[in-house]
Tab-separated table of C-alpha atoms in Angstrom:
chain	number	residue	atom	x	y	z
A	190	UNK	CA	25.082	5.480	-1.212
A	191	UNK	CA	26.618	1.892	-0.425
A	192	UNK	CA	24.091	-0.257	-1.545
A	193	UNK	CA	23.865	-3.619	0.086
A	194	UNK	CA	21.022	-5.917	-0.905
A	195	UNK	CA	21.231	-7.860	2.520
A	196	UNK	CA	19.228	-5.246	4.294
A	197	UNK	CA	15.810	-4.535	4.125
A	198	UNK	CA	12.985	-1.608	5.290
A	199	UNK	CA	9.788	-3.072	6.012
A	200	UNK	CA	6.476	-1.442	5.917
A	201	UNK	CA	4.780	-2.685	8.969
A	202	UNK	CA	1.017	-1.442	9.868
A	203	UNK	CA	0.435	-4.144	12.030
A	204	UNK	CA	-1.833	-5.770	10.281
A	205	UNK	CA	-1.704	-9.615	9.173
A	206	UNK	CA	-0.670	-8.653	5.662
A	207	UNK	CA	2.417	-6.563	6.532
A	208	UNK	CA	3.255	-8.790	9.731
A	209	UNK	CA	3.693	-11.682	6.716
A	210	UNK	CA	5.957	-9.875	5.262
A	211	UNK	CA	8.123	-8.989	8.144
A	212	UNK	CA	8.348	-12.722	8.594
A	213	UNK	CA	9.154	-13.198	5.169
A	214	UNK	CA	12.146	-10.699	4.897
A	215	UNK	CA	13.428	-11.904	7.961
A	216	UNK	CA	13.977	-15.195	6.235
A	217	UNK	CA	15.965	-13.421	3.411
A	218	UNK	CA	17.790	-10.242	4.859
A	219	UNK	CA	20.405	-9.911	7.702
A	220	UNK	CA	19.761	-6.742	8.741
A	221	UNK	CA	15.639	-5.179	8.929
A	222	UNK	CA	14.000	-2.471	10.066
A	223	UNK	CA	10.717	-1.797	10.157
A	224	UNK	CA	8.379	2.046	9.650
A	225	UNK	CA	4.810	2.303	10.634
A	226	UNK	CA	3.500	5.239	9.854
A	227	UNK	CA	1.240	7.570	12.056
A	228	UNK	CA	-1.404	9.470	10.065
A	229	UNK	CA	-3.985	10.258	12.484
A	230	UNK	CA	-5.361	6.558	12.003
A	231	UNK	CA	-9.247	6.397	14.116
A	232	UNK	CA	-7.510	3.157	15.943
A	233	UNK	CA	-4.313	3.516	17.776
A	234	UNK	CA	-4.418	-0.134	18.137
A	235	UNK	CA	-2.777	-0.561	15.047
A	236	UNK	CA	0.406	1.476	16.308
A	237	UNK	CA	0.795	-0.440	19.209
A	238	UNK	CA	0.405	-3.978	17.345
A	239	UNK	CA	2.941	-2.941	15.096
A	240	UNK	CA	5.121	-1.834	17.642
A	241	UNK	CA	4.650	-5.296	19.502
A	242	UNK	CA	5.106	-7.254	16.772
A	243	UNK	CA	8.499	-5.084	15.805
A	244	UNK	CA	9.143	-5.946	19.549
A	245	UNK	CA	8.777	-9.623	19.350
A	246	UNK	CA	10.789	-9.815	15.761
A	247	UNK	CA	13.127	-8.162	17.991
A	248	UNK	CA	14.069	-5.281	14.835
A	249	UNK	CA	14.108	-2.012	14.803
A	250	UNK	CA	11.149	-0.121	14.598
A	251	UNK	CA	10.586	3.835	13.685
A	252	UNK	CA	6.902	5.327	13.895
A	253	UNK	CA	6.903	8.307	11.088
A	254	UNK	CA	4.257	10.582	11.824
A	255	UNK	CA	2.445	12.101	9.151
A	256	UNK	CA	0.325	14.594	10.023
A	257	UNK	CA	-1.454	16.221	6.378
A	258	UNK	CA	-3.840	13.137	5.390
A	259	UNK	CA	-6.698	14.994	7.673
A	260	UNK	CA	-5.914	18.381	5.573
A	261	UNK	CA	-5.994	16.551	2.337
A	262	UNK	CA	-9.995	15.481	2.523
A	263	UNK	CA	-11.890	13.516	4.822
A	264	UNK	CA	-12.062	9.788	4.849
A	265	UNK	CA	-13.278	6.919	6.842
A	266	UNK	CA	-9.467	5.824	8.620
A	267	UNK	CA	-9.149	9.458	9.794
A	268	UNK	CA	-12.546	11.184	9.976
A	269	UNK	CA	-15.235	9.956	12.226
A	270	UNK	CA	-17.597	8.509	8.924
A	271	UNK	CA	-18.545	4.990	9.400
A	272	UNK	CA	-17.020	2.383	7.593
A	273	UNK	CA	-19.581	0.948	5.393
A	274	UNK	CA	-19.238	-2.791	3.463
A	275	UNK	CA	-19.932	-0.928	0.251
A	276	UNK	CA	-18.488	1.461	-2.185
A	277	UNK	CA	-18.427	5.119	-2.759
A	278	UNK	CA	-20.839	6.043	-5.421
A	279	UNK	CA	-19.332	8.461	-6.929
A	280	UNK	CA	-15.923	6.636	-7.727
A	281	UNK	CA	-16.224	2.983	-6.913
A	282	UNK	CA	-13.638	3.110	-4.512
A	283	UNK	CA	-14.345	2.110	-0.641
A	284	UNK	CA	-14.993	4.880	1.533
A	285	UNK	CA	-11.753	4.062	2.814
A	286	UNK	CA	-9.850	5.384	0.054
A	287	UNK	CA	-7.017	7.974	0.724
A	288	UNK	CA	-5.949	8.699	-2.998
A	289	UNK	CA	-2.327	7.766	-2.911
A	290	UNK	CA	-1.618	6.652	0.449
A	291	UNK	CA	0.751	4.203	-0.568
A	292	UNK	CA	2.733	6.199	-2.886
A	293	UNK	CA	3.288	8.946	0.101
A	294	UNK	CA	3.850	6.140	2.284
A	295	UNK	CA	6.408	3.938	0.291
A	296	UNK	CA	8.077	7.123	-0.837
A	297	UNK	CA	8.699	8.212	2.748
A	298	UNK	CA	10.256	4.956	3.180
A	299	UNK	CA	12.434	4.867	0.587
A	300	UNK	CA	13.640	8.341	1.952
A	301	UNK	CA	13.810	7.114	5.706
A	302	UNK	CA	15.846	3.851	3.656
A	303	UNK	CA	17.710	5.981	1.669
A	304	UNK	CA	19.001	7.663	5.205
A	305	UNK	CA	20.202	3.503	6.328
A	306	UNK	CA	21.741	2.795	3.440
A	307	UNK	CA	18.660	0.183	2.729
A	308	UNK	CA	17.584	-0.105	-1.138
A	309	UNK	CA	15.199	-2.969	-0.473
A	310	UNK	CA	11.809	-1.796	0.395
A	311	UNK	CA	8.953	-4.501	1.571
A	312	UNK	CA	5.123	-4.092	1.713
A	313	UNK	CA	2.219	-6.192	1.824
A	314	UNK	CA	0.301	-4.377	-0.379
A	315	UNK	CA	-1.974	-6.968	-2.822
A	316	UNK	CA	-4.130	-6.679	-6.139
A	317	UNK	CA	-5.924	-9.907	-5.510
A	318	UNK	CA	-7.884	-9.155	-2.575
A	319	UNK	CA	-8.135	-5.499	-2.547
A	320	UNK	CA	-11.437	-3.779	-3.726
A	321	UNK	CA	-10.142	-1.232	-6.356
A	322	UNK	CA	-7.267	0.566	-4.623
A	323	UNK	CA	-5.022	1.698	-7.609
A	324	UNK	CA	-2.357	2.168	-5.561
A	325	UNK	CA	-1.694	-1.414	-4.528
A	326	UNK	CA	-1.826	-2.801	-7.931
A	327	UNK	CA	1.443	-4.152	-9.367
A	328	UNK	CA	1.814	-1.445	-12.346
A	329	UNK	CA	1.496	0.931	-9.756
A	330	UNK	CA	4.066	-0.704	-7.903
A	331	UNK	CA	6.187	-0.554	-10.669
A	332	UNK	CA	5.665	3.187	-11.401
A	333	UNK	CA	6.576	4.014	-8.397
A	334	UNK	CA	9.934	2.037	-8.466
A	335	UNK	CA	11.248	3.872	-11.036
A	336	UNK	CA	10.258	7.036	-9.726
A	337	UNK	CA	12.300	6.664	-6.500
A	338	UNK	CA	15.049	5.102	-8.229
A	339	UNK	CA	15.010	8.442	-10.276
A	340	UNK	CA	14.292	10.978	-7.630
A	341	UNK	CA	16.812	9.667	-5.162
A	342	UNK	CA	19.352	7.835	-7.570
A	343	UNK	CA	19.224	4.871	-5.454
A	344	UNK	CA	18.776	1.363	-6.438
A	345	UNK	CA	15.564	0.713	-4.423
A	346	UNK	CA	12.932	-2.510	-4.975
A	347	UNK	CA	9.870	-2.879	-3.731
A	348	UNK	CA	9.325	-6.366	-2.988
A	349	UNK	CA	5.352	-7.221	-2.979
A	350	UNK	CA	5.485	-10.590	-1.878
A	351	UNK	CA	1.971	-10.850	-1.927
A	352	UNK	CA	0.734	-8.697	-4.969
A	353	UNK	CA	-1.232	-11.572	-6.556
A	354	UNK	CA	-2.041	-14.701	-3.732
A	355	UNK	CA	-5.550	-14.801	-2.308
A	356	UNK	CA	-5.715	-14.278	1.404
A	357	UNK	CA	-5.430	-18.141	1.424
A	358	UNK	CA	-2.547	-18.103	-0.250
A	359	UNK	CA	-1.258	-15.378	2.205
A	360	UNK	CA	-1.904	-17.008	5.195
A	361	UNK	CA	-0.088	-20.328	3.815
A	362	UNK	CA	3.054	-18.118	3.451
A	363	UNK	CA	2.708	-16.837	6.887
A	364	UNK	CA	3.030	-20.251	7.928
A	365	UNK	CA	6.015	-21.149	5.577
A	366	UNK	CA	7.686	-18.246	6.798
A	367	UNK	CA	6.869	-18.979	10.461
A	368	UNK	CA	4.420	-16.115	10.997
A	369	UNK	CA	2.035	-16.974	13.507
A	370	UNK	CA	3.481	-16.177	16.188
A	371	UNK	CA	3.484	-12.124	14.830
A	372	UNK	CA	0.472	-12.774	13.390
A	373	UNK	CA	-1.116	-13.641	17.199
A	374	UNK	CA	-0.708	-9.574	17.664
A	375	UNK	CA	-1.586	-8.712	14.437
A	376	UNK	CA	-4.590	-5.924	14.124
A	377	UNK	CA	-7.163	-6.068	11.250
A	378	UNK	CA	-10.502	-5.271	12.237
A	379	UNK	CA	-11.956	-1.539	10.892
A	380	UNK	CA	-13.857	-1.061	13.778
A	381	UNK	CA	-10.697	-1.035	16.169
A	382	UNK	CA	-12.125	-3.580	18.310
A	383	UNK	CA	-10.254	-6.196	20.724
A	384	UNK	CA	-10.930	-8.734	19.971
A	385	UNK	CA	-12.110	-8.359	16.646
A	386	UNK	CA	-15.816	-7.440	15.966
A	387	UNK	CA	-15.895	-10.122	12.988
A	388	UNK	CA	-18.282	-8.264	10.979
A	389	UNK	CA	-15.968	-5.715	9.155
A	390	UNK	CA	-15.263	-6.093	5.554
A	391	UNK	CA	-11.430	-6.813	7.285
A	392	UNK	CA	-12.603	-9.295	9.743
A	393	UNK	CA	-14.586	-10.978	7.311
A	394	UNK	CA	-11.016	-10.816	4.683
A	395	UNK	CA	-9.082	-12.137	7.568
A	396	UNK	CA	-11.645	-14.668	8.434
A	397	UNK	CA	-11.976	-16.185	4.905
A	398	UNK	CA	-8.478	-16.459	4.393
A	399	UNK	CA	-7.684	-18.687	8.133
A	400	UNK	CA	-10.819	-20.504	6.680
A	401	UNK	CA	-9.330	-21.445	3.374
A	402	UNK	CA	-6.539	-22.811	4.889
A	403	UNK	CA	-8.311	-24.764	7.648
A	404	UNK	CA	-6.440	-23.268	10.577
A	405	UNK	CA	-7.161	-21.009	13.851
A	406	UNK	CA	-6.509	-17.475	13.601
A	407	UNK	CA	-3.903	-17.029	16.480
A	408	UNK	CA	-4.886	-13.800	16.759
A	409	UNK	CA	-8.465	-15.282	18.221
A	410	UNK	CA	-6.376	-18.547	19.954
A	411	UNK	CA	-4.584	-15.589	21.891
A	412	UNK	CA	-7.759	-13.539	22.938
A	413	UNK	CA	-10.007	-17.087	23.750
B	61	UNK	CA	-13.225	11.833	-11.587
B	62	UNK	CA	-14.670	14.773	-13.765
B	63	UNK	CA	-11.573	16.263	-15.373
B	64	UNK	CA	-11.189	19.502	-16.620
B	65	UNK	CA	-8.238	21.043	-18.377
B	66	UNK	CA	-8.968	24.392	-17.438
B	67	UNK	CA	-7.626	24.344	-13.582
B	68	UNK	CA	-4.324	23.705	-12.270
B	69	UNK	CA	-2.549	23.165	-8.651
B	70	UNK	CA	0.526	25.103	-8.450
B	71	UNK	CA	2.884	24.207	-6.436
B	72	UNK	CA	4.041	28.043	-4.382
B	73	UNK	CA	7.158	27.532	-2.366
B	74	UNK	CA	7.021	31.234	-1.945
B	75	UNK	CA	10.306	31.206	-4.309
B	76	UNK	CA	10.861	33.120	-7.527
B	77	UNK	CA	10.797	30.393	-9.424
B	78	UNK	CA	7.467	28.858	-8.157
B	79	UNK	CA	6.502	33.001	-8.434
B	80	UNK	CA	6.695	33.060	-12.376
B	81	UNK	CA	5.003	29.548	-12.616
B	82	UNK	CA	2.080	31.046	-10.555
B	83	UNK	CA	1.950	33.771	-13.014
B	84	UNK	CA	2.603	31.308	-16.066
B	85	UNK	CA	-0.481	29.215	-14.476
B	86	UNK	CA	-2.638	32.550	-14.537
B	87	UNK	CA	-2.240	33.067	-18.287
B	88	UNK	CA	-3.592	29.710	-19.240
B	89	UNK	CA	-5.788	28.242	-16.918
B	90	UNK	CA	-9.543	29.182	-15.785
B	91	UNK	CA	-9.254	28.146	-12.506
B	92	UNK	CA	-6.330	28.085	-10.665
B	93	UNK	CA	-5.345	26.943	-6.583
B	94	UNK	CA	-1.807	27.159	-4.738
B	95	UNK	CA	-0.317	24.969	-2.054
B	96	UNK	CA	2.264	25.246	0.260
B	97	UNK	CA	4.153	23.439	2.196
B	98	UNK	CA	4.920	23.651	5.703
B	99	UNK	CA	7.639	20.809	6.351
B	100	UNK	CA	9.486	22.537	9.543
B	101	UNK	CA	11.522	24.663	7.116
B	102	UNK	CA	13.868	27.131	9.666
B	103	UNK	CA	12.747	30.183	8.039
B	104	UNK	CA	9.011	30.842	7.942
B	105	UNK	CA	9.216	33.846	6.032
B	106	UNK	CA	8.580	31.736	3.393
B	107	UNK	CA	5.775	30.293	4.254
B	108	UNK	CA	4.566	34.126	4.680
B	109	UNK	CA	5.588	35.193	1.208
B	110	UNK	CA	3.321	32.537	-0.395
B	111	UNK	CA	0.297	33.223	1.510
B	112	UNK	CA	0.854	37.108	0.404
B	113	UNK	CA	1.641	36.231	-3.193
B	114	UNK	CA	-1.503	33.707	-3.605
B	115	UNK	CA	-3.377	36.660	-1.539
B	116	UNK	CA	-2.190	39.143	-4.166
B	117	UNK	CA	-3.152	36.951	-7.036
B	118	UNK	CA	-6.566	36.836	-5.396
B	119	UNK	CA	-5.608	32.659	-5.701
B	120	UNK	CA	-7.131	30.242	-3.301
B	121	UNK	CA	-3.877	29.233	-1.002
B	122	UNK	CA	-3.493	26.310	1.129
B	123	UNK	CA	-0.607	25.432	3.713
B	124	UNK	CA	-0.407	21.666	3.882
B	125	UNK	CA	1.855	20.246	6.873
B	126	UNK	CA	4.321	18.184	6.516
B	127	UNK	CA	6.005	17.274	10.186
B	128	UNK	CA	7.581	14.411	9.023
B	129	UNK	CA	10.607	15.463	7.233
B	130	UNK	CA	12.478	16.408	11.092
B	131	UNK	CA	11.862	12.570	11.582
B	132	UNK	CA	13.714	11.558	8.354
B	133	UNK	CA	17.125	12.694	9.757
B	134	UNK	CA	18.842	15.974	9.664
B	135	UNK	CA	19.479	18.459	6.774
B	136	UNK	CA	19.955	21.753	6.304
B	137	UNK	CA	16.525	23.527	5.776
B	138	UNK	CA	15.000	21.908	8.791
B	139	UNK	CA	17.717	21.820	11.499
B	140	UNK	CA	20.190	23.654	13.237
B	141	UNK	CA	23.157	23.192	10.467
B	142	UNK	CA	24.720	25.655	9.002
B	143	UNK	CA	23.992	26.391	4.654
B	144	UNK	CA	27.538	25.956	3.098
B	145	UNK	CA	28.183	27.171	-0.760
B	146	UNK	CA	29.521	23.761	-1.002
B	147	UNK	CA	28.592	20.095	-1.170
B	148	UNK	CA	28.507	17.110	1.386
B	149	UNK	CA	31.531	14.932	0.813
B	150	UNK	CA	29.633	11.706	1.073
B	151	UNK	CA	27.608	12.162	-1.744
B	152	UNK	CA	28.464	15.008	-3.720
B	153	UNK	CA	25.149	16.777	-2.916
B	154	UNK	CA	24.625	19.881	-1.676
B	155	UNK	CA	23.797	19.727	2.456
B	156	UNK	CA	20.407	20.792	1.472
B	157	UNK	CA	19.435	17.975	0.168
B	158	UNK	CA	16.431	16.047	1.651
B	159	UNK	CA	16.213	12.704	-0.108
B	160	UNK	CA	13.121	12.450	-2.426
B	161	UNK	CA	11.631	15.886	-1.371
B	162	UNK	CA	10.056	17.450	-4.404
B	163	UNK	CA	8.804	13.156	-4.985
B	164	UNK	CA	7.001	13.976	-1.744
B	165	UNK	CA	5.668	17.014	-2.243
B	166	UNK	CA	3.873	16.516	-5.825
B	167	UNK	CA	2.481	13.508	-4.342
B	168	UNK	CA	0.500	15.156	-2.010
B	169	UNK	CA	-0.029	17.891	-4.740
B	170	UNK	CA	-1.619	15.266	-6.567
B	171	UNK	CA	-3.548	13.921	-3.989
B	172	UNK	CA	-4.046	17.151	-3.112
B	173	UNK	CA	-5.615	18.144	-6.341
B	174	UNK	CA	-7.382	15.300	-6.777
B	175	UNK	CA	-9.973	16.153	-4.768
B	176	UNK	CA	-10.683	19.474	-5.968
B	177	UNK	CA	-11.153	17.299	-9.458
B	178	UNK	CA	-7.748	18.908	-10.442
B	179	UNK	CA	-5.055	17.030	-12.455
B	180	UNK	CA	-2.828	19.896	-14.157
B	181	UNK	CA	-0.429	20.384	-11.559
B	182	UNK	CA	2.565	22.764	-11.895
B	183	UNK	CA	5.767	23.362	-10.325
B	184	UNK	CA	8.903	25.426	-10.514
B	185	UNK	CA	11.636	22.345	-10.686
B	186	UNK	CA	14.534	23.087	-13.027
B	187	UNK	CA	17.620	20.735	-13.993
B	188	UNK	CA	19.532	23.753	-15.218
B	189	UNK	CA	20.616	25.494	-12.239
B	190	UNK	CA	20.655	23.111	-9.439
B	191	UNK	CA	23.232	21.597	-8.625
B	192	UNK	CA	22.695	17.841	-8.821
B	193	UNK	CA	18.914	17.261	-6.673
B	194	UNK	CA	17.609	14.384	-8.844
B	195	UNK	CA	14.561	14.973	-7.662
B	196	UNK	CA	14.312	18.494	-10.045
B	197	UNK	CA	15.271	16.726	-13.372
B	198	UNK	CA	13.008	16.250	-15.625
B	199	UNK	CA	13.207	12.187	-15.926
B	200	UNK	CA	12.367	11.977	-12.226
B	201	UNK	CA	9.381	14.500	-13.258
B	202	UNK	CA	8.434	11.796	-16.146
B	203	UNK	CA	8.453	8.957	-13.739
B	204	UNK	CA	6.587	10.512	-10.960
B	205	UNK	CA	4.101	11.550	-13.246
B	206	UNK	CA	3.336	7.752	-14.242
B	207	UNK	CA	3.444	6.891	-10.900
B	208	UNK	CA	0.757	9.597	-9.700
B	209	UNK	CA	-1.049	8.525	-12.508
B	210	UNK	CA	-0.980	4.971	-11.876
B	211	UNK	CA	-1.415	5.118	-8.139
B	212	UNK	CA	-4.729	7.696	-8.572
B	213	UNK	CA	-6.489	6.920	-11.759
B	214	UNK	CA	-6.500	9.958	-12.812
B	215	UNK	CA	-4.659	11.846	-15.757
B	216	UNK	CA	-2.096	14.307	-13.903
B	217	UNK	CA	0.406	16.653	-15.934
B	218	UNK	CA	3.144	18.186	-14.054
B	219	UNK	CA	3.897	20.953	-15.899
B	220	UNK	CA	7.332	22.104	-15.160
B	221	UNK	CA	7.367	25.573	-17.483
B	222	UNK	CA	11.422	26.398	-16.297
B	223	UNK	CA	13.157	22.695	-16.600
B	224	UNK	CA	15.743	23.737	-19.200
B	225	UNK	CA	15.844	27.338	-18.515
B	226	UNK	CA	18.674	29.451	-16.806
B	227	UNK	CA	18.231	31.649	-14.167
B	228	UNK	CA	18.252	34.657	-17.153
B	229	UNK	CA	15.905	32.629	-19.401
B	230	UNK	CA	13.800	32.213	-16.311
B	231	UNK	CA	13.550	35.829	-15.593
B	232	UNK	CA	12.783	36.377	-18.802
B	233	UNK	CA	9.930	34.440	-18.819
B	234	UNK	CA	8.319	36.047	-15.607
B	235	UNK	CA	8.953	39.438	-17.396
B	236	UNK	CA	6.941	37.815	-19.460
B	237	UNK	CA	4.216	36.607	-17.900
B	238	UNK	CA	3.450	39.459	-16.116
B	239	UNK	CA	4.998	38.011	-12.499
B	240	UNK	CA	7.210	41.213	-11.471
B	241	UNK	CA	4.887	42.669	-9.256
B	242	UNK	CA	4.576	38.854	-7.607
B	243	UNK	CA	8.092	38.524	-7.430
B	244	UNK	CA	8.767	41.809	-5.512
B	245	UNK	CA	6.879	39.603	-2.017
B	246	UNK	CA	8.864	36.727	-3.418
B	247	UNK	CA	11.559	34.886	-0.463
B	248	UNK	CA	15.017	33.137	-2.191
B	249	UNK	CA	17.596	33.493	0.511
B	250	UNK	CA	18.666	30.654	2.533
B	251	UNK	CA	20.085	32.192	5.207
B	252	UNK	CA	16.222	33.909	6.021
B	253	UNK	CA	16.946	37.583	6.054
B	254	UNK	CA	15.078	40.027	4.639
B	255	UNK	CA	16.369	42.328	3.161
B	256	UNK	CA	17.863	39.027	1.722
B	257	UNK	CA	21.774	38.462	2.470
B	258	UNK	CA	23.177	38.746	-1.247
B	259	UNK	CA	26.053	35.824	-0.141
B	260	UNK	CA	23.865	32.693	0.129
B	261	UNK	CA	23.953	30.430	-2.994
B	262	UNK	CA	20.380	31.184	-3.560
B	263	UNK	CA	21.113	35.279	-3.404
B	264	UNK	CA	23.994	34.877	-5.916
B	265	UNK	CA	21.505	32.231	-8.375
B	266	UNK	CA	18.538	34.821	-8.014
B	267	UNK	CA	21.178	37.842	-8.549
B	268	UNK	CA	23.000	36.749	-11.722
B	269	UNK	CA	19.494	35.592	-12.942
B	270	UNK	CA	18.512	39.214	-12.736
B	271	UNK	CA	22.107	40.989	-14.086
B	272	UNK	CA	21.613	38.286	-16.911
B	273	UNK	CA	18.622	39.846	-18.167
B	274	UNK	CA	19.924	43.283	-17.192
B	275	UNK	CA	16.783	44.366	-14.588
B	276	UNK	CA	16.803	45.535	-11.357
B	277	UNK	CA	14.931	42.447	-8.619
B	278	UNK	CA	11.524	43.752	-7.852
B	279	UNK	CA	12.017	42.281	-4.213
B	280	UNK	CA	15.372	44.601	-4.187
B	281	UNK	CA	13.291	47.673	-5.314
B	282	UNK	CA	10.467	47.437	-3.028
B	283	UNK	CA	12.888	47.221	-0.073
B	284	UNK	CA	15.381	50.168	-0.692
C-alpha cells in the first residue's frame, strides 16, 4: 500500500472521549475519516451523535455493523441487564465488559484503513480512568500494533492520545484542540438518556472531569 | 478465569485443513468445541460441511456471524468477482485476500472461548502453501497471540499444528490422526461445486496434497 502519514481513521463512538480525539487529529492530519461501529448497542443515541458530530467535523463517516457481539455472551451494552455502579464478582470487571471489544474493533479499522490507504489509526481509549478493561491499557495497545502491522503488512499506529490523562486532563485537551463544539453532541450517559440522567457511573466520569476543569459541559449548555 | 488445559476452540472453516486440526484437537484434548464463521462467504456449502463434520465428531458447533466483512470493500469470497489462479497487480496478493481476516476471526475465537473458560484455541493457518496472506504466517500468529492475551487476561495458545507443513506433510498428518473419514464431508473448492471443480487453485493445492502422499481424497471416494 502507499502509505501516507497525513491521513488518519478515527474511531468515533460518539462519546466525549472519542469526539476529543476527532478534534485532535483534525489538528494534525489533512485528510480523516471517521468508523463507528454498530454492534447492537441498547442506545442508538450513540450512532446518531457520532454521526452528527462526523457531520459537523464535516469528514467522512462509515457506520460498520457488527452483528456477533450478541452471539458471543450476554452483556450489559447489548442485553437488556441493568447497568450496575459495581463490578462483576466473578472477574472484577464491570458488567459492561465485552472481552476484547477493542481489539475486534481497532482491528476492523485497521482493515476498513488498510482499504484507504490510511496507516494512522486514532482512539480514545484510556488506562487512567477506566475500571479494569484490559483492552484499553497501553501494553494492550501495543500488542495489538504489532499484530496488525504483521497480519496486514502495513505500517499502522494507533495513536491513544489519551491513554494516561485523567478525565480532567481530557477535557483540557478538548479545549486546546477546540472540541467543544463536538463535544455539545457528544453521548455518554449508560442509561441512553437525553439529556443525561447524571447518575450513571458515565455521567458521573463525565461530570467529574467538566468539574475539574471548572467549566460547563456543553453538552448540558446545549440541552438547558 | 478458571483455566483448564484440557479444552480447546477449534477454529472449523469446513476446509481440509481446519478438518485434520479438528481431528488433531480430538487426540489431545478432553473437551473440545468448534466455531464457524459465517462472514457472507458466496458459497455456503461450507458453512454446511462444518456443521456435518462437528455433527460427525459428536463436537459442540457454533456458527458465529460476521456481516461486516461485505462493508469492508469487495473481494473475492464475498462478492460477485470472479477467483483467478493469479494475483492482484496492486499488491501482489491473491484477489482473495481480505485484509486482516484470520486477525479477525481468532479474535472472536478468543473472545469466543473465553467465555466457555477456554484458552487453547486451534486453527488450520499454514505459511507453507499460501501464497503470501500475512495473516497465515506464523509471526502474525505470535503477535496476535500477545495481543489476545493482553487485551483478555487470559492465557490463550493458538495452536497452529500445519504452519510449516506441505500440503503432503499435511495429509500425512490427518492420516494420522485419524481425520479421513472427516475429510470425506470436507469443502476446498473455490469455485463451490460439489463434486468439487478439480481447476480452482484450491482443487489443484488439495489434489497434489493427496498424489503427494499417494492416497485417493476421501471427499473424491465418497462421491464417485
Amino acid at each position: 500500500m502507499d502509505v501516507n502519514h497525513d491521513a488518519a481513521l478515527v474511531v468515533l463512538s460518539g462519546g466525549q472521549d472519542s469526539t476529543t480525539c476527532l478534534a485532535w487529529a483534525m489538528q494534525r492530519y489533512k485528510r480523516i475519516e471517521c468508523i463507528t461501529f454498530d454492534y447492537g448497542q441498547r442506545h442508538r443515541i450513540e450512532l446518531e451523535a457520532a454521526q452528527k458530530i462526523a457531520e459537523l467535523a464535516d469528514v467522512p463517516w462509515t457506520c460498520l455493523p457488527i452483528d456477533s457481539f450478541s452471539k458471543l455472551g450476554g452483556n450489559a451494552l447489548t442485553g437488556d441487564e441493568q447497568v450496575e455502579s459495581g463490578v462483576r464478582a466473578e472477574n472484577n470487571l464491570p458488567n459492561t465488559f465485552v472481552p476484547g471489544r477493542n481489539l475486534i474493533f481497532l482491528t476492523f479499522a485497521a482493515a476498513f484503513a488498510y482499504q484507504r490507504e490510511i496507516t494512522e489509526l486514532v482512539t480514545g481509549v484510556c488506562q487512567t480512568d477506566y475500571s479494569g478493561y484490559p483492552d484499553c491499557r497501553e501494553s494492550t495497545m501495543t500488542a495489538l500494533q504489532n499484530s496488525l502491522r504483521a497480519g496486514m503488512e502495513a505500517p499502522f499506529t494507533i495513536h491513544t492520545p489519551l491513554m494516561h490523562m485523567t478525565k480532567g486532563e481530557s477535557i483540557k485537551l478538548a479545549q486546546e484542540v477546540g472540541a467543544m463544539e463536538l463535544m455539545a453532541w457528544s453521548h455518554t450517559c449508560y442509561n441512553g438518556s437525553v439529556p443525561p440522567c447524571g447518575k450513571c457511573p458515565a455521567c458521573e466520569l463525565r461530570a467529574k472531569g467538566f468539574a475539574e476543569v471548572g467549566i460547563k459541559d456543553p453538552l448540558l449548555e446545549r440541552l438547558s
